mmCIF file of C-alpha atoms in Angstrom:
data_model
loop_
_atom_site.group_PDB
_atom_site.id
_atom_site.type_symbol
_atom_site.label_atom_id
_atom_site.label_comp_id
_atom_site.label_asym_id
_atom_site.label_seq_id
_atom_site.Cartn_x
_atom_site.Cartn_y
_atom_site.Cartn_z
ATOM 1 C CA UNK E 1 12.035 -19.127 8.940
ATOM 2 C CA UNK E 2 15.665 -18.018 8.348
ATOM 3 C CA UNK E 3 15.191 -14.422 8.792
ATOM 4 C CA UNK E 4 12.025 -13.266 10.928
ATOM 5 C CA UNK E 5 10.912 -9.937 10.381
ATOM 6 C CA UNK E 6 10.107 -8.433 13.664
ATOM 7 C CA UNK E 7 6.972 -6.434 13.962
ATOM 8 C CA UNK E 8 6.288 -3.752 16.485
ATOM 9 C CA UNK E 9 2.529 -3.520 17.573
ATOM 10 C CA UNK E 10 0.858 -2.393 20.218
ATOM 11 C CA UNK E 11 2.989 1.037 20.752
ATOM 12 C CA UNK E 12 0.950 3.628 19.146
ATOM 13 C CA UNK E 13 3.284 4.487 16.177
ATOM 14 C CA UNK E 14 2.132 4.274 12.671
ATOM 15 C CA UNK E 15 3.558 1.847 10.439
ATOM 16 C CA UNK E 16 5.437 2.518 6.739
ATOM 17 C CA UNK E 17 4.631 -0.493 4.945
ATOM 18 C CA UNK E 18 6.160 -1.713 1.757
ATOM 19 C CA UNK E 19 4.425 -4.608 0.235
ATOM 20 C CA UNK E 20 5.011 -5.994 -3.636
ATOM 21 C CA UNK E 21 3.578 -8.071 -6.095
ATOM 22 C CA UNK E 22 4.161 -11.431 -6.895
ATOM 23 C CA UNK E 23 8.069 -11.325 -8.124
ATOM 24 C CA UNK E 24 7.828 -8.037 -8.358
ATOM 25 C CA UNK E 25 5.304 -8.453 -11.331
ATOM 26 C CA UNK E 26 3.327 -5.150 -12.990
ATOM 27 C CA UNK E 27 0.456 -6.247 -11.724
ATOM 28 C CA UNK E 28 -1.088 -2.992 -10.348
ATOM 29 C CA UNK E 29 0.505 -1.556 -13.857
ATOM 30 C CA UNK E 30 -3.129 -0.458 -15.675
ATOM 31 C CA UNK E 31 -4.805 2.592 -14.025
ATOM 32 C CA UNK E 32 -7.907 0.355 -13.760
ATOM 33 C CA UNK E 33 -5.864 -2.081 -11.520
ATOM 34 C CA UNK E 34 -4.546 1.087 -9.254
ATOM 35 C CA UNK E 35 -8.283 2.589 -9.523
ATOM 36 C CA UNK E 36 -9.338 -0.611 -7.708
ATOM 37 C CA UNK E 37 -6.590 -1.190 -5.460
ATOM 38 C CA UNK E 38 -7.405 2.474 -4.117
ATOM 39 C CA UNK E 39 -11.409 1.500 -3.510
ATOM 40 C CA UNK E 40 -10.225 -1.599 -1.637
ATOM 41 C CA UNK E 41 -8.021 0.055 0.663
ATOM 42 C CA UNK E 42 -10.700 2.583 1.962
ATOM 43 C CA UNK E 43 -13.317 -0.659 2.200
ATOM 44 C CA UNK E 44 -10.545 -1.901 4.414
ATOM 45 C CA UNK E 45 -9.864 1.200 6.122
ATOM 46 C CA UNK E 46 -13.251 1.983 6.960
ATOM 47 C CA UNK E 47 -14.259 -2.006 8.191
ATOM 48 C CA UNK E 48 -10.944 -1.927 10.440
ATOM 49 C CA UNK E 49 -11.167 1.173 11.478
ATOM 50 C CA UNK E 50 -7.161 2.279 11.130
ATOM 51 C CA UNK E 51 -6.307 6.113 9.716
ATOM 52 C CA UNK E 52 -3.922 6.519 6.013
ATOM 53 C CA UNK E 53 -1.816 9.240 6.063
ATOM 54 C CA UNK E 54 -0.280 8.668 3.281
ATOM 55 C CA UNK E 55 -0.243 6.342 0.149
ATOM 56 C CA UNK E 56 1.548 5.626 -3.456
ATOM 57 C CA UNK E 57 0.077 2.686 -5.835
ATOM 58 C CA UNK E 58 3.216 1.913 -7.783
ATOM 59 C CA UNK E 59 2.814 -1.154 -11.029
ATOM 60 C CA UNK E 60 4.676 -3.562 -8.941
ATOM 61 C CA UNK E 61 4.444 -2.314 -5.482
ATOM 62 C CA UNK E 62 2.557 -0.199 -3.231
ATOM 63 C CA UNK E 63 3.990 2.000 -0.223
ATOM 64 C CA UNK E 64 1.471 2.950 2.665
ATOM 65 C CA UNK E 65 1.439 5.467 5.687
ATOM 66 C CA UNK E 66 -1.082 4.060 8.490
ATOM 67 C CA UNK E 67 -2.175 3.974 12.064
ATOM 68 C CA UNK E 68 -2.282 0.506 13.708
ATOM 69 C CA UNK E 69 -6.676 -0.571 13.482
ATOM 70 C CA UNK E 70 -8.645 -0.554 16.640
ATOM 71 C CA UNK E 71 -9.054 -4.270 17.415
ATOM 72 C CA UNK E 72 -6.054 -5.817 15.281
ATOM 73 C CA UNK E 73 -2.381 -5.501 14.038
ATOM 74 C CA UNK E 74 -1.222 -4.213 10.598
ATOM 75 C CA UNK E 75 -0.348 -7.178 9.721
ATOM 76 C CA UNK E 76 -4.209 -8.378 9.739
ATOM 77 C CA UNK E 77 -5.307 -5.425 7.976
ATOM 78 C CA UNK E 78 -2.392 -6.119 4.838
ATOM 79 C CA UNK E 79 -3.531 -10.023 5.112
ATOM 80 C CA UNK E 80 -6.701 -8.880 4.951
ATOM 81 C CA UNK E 81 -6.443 -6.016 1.694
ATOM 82 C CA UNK E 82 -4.322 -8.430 -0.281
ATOM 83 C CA UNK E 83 -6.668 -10.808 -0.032
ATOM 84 C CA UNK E 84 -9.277 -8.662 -1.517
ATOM 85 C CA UNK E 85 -7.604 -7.059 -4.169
ATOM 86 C CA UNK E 86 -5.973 -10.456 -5.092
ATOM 87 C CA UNK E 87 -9.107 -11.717 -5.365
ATOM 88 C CA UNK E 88 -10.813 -8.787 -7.446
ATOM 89 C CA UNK E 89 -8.123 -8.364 -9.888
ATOM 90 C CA UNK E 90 -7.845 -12.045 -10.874
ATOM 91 C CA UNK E 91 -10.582 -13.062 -11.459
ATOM 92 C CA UNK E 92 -11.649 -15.469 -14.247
ATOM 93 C CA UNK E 93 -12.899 -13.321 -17.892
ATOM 94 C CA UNK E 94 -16.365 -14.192 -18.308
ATOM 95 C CA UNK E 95 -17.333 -16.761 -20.284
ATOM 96 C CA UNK E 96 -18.208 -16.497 -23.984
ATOM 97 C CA UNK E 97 -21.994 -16.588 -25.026
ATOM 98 C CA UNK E 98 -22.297 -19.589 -27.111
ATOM 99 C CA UNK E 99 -22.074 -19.733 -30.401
ATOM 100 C CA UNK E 100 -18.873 -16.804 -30.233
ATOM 101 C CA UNK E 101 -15.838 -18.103 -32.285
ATOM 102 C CA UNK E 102 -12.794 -18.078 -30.149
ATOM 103 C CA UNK E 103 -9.041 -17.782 -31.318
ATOM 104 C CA UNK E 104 -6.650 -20.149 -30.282
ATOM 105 C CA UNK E 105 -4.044 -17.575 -29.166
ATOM 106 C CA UNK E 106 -1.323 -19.190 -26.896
ATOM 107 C CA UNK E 107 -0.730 -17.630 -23.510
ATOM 108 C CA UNK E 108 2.280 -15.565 -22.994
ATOM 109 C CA UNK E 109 2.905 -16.597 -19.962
ATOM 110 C CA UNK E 110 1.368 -19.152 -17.608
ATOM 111 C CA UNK E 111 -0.482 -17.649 -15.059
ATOM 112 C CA UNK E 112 1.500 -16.918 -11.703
ATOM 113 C CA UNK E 113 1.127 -18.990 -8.561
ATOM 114 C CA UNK E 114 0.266 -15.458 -6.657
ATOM 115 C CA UNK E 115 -0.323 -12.454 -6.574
ATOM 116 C CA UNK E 116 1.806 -10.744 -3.578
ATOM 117 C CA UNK E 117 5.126 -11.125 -2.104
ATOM 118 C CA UNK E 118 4.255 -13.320 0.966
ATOM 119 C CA UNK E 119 5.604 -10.689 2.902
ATOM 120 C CA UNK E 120 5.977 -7.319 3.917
ATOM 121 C CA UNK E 121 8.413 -4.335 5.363
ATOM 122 C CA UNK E 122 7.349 -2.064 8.036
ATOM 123 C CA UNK E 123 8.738 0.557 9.970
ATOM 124 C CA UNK E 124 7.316 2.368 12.677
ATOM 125 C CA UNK E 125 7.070 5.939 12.832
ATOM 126 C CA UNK E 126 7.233 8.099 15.502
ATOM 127 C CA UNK E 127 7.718 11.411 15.032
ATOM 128 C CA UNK E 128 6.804 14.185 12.549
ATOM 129 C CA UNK E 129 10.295 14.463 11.223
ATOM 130 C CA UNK E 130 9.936 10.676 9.844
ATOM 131 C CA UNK E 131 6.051 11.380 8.719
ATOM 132 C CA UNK E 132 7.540 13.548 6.696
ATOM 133 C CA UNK E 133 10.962 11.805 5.644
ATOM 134 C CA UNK E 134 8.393 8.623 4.473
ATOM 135 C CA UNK E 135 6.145 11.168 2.904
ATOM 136 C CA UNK E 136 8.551 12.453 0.687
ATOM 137 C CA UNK E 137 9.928 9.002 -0.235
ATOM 138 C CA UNK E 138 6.205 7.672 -1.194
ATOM 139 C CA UNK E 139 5.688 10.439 -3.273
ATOM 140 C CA UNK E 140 9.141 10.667 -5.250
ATOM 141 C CA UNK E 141 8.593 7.354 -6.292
ATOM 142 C CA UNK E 142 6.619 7.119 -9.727
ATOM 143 C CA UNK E 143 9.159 10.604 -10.172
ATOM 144 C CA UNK E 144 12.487 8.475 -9.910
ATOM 145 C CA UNK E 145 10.675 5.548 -11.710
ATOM 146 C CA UNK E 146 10.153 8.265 -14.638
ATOM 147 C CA UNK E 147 6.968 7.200 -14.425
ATOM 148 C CA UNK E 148 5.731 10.889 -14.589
ATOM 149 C CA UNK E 149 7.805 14.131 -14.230
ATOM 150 C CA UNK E 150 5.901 15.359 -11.404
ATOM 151 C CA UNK E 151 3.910 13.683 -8.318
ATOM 152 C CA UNK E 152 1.373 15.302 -9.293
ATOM 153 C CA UNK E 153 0.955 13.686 -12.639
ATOM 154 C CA UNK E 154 0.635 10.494 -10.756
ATOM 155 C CA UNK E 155 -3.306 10.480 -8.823
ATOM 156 C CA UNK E 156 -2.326 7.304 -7.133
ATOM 157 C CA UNK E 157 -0.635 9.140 -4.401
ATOM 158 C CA UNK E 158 -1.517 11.233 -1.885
ATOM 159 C CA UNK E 159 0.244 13.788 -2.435
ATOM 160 C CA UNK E 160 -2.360 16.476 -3.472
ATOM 161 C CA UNK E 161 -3.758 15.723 -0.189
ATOM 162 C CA UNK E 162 -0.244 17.039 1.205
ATOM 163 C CA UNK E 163 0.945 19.680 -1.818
ATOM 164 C CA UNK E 164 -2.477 21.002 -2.422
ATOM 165 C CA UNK E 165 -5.026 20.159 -0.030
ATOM 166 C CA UNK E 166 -7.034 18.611 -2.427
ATOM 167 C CA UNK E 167 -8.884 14.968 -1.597
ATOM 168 C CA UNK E 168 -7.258 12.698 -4.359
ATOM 169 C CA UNK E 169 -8.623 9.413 -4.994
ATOM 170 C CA UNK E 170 -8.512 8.035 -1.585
ATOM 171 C CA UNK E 171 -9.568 10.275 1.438
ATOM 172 C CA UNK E 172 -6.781 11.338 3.357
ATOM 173 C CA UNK E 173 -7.054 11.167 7.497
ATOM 174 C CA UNK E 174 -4.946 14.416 8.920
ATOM 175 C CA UNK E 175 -2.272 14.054 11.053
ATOM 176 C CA UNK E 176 -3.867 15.728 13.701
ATOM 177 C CA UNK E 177 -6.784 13.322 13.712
ATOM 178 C CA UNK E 178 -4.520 10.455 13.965
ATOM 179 C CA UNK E 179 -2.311 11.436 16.796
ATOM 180 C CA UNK E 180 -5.388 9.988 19.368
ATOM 181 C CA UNK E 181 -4.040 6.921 17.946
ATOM 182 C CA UNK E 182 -0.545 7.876 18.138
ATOM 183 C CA UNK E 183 0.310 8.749 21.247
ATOM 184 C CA UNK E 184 3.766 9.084 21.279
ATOM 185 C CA UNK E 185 3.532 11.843 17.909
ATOM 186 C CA UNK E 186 1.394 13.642 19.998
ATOM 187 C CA UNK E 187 4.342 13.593 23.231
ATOM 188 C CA UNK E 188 7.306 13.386 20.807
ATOM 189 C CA UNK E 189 8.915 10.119 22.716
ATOM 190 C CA UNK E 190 11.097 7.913 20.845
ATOM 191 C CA UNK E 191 12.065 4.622 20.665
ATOM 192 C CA UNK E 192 15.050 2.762 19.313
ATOM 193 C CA UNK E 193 14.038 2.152 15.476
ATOM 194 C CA UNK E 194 13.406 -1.649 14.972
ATOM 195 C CA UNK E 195 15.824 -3.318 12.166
ATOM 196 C CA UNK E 196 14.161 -5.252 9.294
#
C-alpha cells in the first residue's frame, strides 16, 4: 500500500469519519436510500455498542461523529455497516410473476463493481472545541452542496438533535453520556493530531 492511513485506536477519543460511495457515485441520493442507511447505522450502533454524536447522510458520502465500540475498533464497526447497507440497497428487483410482458430497455449504465470507497478518513477528536468544529462542518454540508437552504431542511443530519433538541431520525447519544468512553474530553488532555 503506497500511502497507509494510520488509525488511532485504543485512546478514548471519538473518531470523525468520512466514508464515500463507490467513485463517489449518488448512491445514498433517494431519501429511501438515506431512510435506510439511517436504520442500519443504529442496528450497528446498538449490536456494537459505540455512542453517535453526530451524523450527515450526504448522496455520495456520509460524515459520522462516534465513540470507539466496546470490544472492537471503528474500523470494524464501518466494515461492518457498509457491509449491511451495501447489501440492503443492492439487492436484486424481484422477479416478474410469469406471464408479465417485460420491455427490453437497455441499461444506462452497467452496474458498478461496488458500492463504497474501499476506504475511509478519520480523525480523532479530543476536545469539545473540535466536537464542535466537526459538528458544524457535518451539518453545513447538504447547505454548501445547495442541497437545501437550511440544515434543517435536510432530516438526515443530526442537527435538530443539536439546534433544537429534537430526536431526528436517528437517536442522538449526548455528549455527556459519551465522555465515560472518552476519557480524555472528560480531562481535556490532548494529543498531537494524527495526519491522514
Amino acid at each position: 500500500m503506497r500511502n497507509p492511513l494510520r488509525r488511532y485506536y485504543g485512546l478514548g477519543d471519538l473518531h470523525f469519519v468520512t466514508f464515500s460511495c463507490y467513485r463517489r457515485r449518488p448512491f445514498l441520493g433517494k431519501p429511501g436510500a438515506r431512510d435506510r442507511f439511517v436504520k442500519l447505522l443504529d442496528e450497528v450502533r446498538c449490536r456494537h455498542d459505540f455512542c453517535v454524536l453526530g451524523y450527515v447522510v450526504m448522496p455520495e458520502h456520509v460524515h459520522l461523529l462516534l465513540s470507539e465500540p466496546a470490544k472492537s475498533s471503528p474500523s470494524k464497526v464501518l466494515q461492518v455497516l457498509k457491509q449491511k447497507v451495501s447489501h440492503v440497497l443492492r439487492k436484486k428487483p424481484r422477479r416478474r410473476p410469469p406471464g408479465q410482458l417485460t420491455l427490453g430497455f437497455p441499461d444506462d449504465e452497467a452496474a458498478p463493481a461496488a458500492f463504497w470507497q474501499r476506504r475511509f478518513y478519520d480523525f480523532n477528536v479530543w476536545s469539545a472545541k473540535k466536537v464542535r468544529e466537526r459538528l458544524e462542518y457535518m451539518h453545513a454540508n447538504p447547505v454548501k452542496r445547495k442541497l437545501v437552504m437550511h440544515p434543517k431542511d435536510w432530516p438526515w443530519s443530526s442537527w435538530s438533535y443539536y439546534a433544537k433538541g429534537e430526536q431526528g431520525l436517528l437517536r442522538i447519544d449526548p455528549l455527556g453520556e459519551s465522555v465515560s468512553k472518552v476519557p480524555r474530553l472528560a480531562k481535556g488532555k490532548k494529543v498531537q493530531e494524527p495526519h491522514p
